[in-house]
Short mmCIF file of C-alpha atoms and ligand atoms in Angstrom, two decimals:
data_model
loop_
_atom_site.label_atom_id
_atom_site.label_comp_id
_atom_site.label_asym_id
_atom_site.label_seq_id
_atom_site.Cartn_x
_atom_site.Cartn_y
_atom_site.Cartn_z
CA UNK A 1 0.00 0.00 0.00
CA UNK A 2 1.65 3.21 -1.10
CA UNK A 3 1.27 6.44 0.79
CA UNK A 4 0.75 8.90 -2.01
CA UNK A 5 0.40 12.25 -0.34
CA UNK A 6 0.63 13.71 3.12
CA UNK A 7 -1.61 16.72 3.62
CA UNK A 8 -0.29 19.38 6.02
CA UNK A 9 -3.16 18.55 8.38
CA UNK A 10 -2.31 14.83 8.47
CA UNK A 11 1.36 15.71 9.00
CA UNK A 12 0.34 17.83 11.99
CA UNK A 13 -1.93 15.08 13.32
CA UNK A 14 0.88 12.52 12.98
CA UNK A 15 3.26 14.78 14.92
CA UNK A 16 0.71 15.19 17.72
CA UNK A 17 -0.05 11.45 17.86
CA UNK A 18 3.69 10.68 17.98
CA UNK A 19 3.93 12.75 21.14
CA UNK A 20 1.12 10.76 22.79
CA UNK A 21 2.37 7.28 21.86
CA UNK A 22 5.78 8.11 23.32
CA UNK A 23 4.31 7.59 26.79
CA UNK A 24 4.43 4.26 28.65
CA UNK A 25 0.72 4.48 29.50
CA UNK A 26 -1.54 1.42 29.08
CA UNK A 27 -2.98 0.97 25.57
CA UNK A 28 -6.47 2.07 26.55
CA UNK A 29 -5.10 5.30 28.06
CA UNK A 30 -2.96 5.97 24.97
CA UNK A 31 -6.02 5.46 22.77
CA UNK A 32 -8.06 7.85 24.93
CA UNK A 33 -5.37 10.53 24.54
CA UNK A 34 -5.12 9.88 20.79
CA UNK A 35 -8.91 10.32 20.53
CA UNK A 36 -8.60 13.72 22.23
CA UNK A 37 -5.78 14.56 19.81
CA UNK A 38 -7.79 13.54 16.75
CA UNK A 39 -11.00 15.43 17.62
CA UNK A 40 -10.05 18.96 16.43
CA UNK A 41 -8.68 17.61 13.14
CA UNK A 42 -12.09 16.19 12.23
CA UNK A 43 -13.38 19.75 11.75
CA UNK A 44 -10.69 20.64 9.20
CA UNK A 45 -12.09 20.82 5.64
CA UNK A 46 -8.63 20.16 4.15
CA UNK A 47 -7.75 17.17 6.37
CA UNK A 48 -7.94 14.77 3.40
CA UNK A 49 -7.23 15.24 -0.28
CA UNK A 50 -9.61 14.07 -3.02
CA UNK A 51 -7.94 10.66 -3.46
CA UNK A 52 -8.24 9.93 0.24
CA UNK A 53 -12.02 10.38 0.16
CA UNK A 54 -12.59 8.12 -2.84
CA UNK A 55 -14.66 4.96 -2.36
CA UNK A 56 -15.25 1.84 -4.43
CA UNK A 57 -18.48 0.18 -5.45
CA UNK A 58 -17.54 -3.34 -4.29
CA UNK A 59 -16.17 -2.81 -0.78
CA UNK A 60 -15.34 -0.10 1.72
CA UNK A 61 -11.95 1.45 0.97
CA UNK A 62 -8.92 1.94 3.18
CA UNK A 63 -6.41 4.68 2.30
CA UNK A 64 -3.19 4.64 4.29
CA UNK A 65 -2.41 8.26 5.16
CA UNK A 66 0.64 7.94 7.40
CA UNK A 67 2.84 5.29 9.01
CA UNK A 68 5.08 6.13 11.93
CA UNK A 69 8.74 5.47 10.97
CA UNK A 70 9.07 3.27 14.07
CA UNK A 71 5.79 1.43 13.23
CA UNK A 72 4.23 2.52 16.53
CA UNK A 73 1.05 3.74 14.82
CA UNK A 74 -0.59 4.36 11.48
CA UNK A 75 -3.36 6.64 10.26
CA UNK A 76 -5.88 5.66 7.58
CA UNK A 77 -9.09 6.98 6.10
CA UNK A 78 -11.95 4.56 5.49
CA UNK A 79 -14.57 5.40 2.87
CA UNK A 80 -17.95 3.67 3.05
CA UNK A 81 -20.45 3.82 0.24
CA UNK A 82 -24.12 3.26 1.22
CA UNK A 83 -24.69 -0.26 2.54
CA UNK A 84 -21.01 -1.21 2.87
CA UNK A 85 -19.98 -2.98 6.08
CA UNK A 86 -17.17 -4.85 7.77
CA UNK A 87 -17.29 -8.44 8.92
CA UNK A 88 -17.55 -8.93 12.68
CA UNK A 89 -13.94 -8.63 13.83
CA UNK A 90 -11.43 -7.63 16.47
CA UNK A 91 -8.15 -5.78 16.06
CA UNK A 92 -4.40 -6.16 16.03
CA UNK A 93 -3.92 -3.17 18.35
CA UNK A 94 -5.59 -0.27 20.10
CA UNK A 95 -7.70 1.82 17.75
CA UNK A 96 -9.19 5.30 17.59
CA UNK A 97 -12.01 6.13 15.17
CA UNK A 98 -13.09 9.64 14.25
CA UNK A 99 -16.00 10.24 11.91
CA UNK A 100 -15.14 12.86 9.32
CA UNK A 101 -18.30 12.81 7.23
CA UNK A 102 -21.70 11.16 7.66
CA UNK A 103 -22.89 8.68 10.27
CA UNK A 104 -21.10 5.40 11.00
CA UNK A 105 -23.14 2.63 12.62
CA UNK A 106 -21.26 0.40 15.07
CA UNK A 107 -22.44 -2.79 16.75
CA UNK A 108 -20.50 -4.26 19.69
CA UNK A 109 -20.30 -7.94 20.59
CA UNK A 110 -19.05 -10.16 23.40
CA UNK A 111 -17.63 -13.62 22.68
CA UNK A 112 -19.06 -16.48 24.74
CA UNK A 113 -16.73 -19.46 24.44
CA UNK A 114 -16.75 -21.12 27.84
CA UNK A 115 -17.02 -24.74 26.70
CA UNK A 116 -20.47 -25.10 28.25
CA UNK A 117 -22.31 -24.34 25.02
CA UNK A 118 -21.30 -23.77 21.39
CA UNK A 119 -19.24 -20.62 20.90
CA UNK A 120 -21.35 -17.62 19.97
CA UNK A 121 -21.55 -13.85 20.12
CA UNK A 122 -23.84 -11.70 22.23
CA UNK A 123 -24.73 -8.22 20.97
CA UNK A 124 -23.80 -5.77 23.73
CA UNK A 125 -24.39 -2.36 22.18
CA UNK A 126 -25.08 -0.28 19.14
CA UNK A 127 -24.23 3.32 18.39
CA UNK A 128 -24.55 5.89 15.66
CA UNK A 129 -21.25 7.75 15.45
CA UNK A 130 -21.78 11.22 14.03
CA UNK A 131 -19.31 13.49 12.25
CA UNK A 132 -16.70 14.95 14.64
CA UNK A 133 -17.27 12.13 17.17
CA UNK A 134 -14.42 9.88 18.25
CA UNK A 135 -14.38 6.47 19.91
CA UNK A 136 -11.49 4.32 21.09
CA UNK A 137 -10.80 0.81 22.31
CA UNK A 138 -7.98 -1.63 22.99
CA UNK A 139 -7.93 -5.44 22.88
CA UNK A 140 -9.25 -7.61 24.40
CA UNK A 141 -13.02 -7.11 24.28
CA UNK A 142 -12.92 -5.12 21.03
CA UNK A 143 -15.25 -7.18 18.83
CA UNK A 144 -17.42 -5.05 16.57
CA UNK A 145 -18.98 -4.53 13.17
CA UNK A 146 -19.18 -1.20 11.37
CA UNK A 147 -21.47 -0.20 8.53
CA UNK A 148 -22.84 2.68 6.55
CA UNK A 149 -26.62 2.37 6.90
CA UNK A 150 -27.23 5.78 5.32
CA UNK A 151 -27.76 6.89 1.72
CA UNK A 152 -24.62 9.05 1.72
CA UNK A 153 -20.89 8.37 1.64
CA UNK A 154 -19.35 8.02 5.10
CA UNK A 155 -15.68 8.81 5.78
CA UNK A 156 -13.82 8.06 9.00
CA UNK A 157 -10.21 8.51 10.11
CA UNK A 158 -8.66 5.71 12.13
CA UNK A 159 -5.46 5.65 14.14
CA UNK A 160 -4.10 2.18 14.97
CA UNK A 161 -1.30 1.26 17.33
CA UNK A 162 0.37 -0.80 14.60
CA UNK A 163 1.59 -0.50 11.01
CA UNK A 164 -1.46 -1.49 8.96
CA UNK A 165 0.37 -0.77 5.70
CA UNK A 166 2.49 -3.86 6.43
CA UNK A 167 -0.30 -5.94 7.94
CA UNK A 168 -2.75 -4.96 5.18
CA UNK A 169 -5.60 -4.70 7.66
CA UNK A 170 -6.31 -3.82 11.27
CA UNK A 171 -8.37 -7.00 11.68
CA UNK A 172 -6.87 -9.67 13.95
CA UNK A 173 -9.68 -12.19 13.72
CA UNK A 174 -12.96 -12.49 11.86
CA UNK A 175 -15.89 -13.98 13.84
CA UNK A 176 -18.25 -16.13 11.82
CA UNK A 177 -20.34 -17.22 14.79
CA UNK A 178 -24.05 -17.18 15.56
CA UNK A 179 -25.31 -14.08 17.34
CA UNK A 180 -27.65 -14.55 20.28
CA UNK A 181 -29.48 -12.16 22.51
CA UNK A 182 -28.18 -12.11 26.07
FE1 FE2 B 1 -12.82 -2.40 13.54
#
């Protein structure tokens, strides 16, 4: 995945995130601080260039915007056309999501795999993440599914505590399990 351009705003965001990830704080605390760092950038009209807001008809699109030289974090934009969604998944690292345009729908799950009954998922929450909102999480307990349930293009900016340009994805595991109500 090539990083084609670095807008001045993304360069500034990357510099600010680098300052936060330098700390020895637990992953969840780092992600909380990165979320605070990301918030003001979501209001910048020139945060992304035209290429970085381009989607595809067949699947949601990931554009790698920046990778830390020491691979401590990476920044991507995700572009969702109407109806596009992820699989149910968890992540390789802590993650911060900021919605840049539109409304992103997120559903949270808990894995039940205690050997007493067949492994399954329980839906634990659902949220509509609006433009300028951020959320953050760190493994374990980070199973979710994201979709664009609207009629408009949705764009979000994600910061991961790993180099997703090398990994290709932020997904650690895909969960193809039945979903039950609690
Ligand atoms: Fe995710």
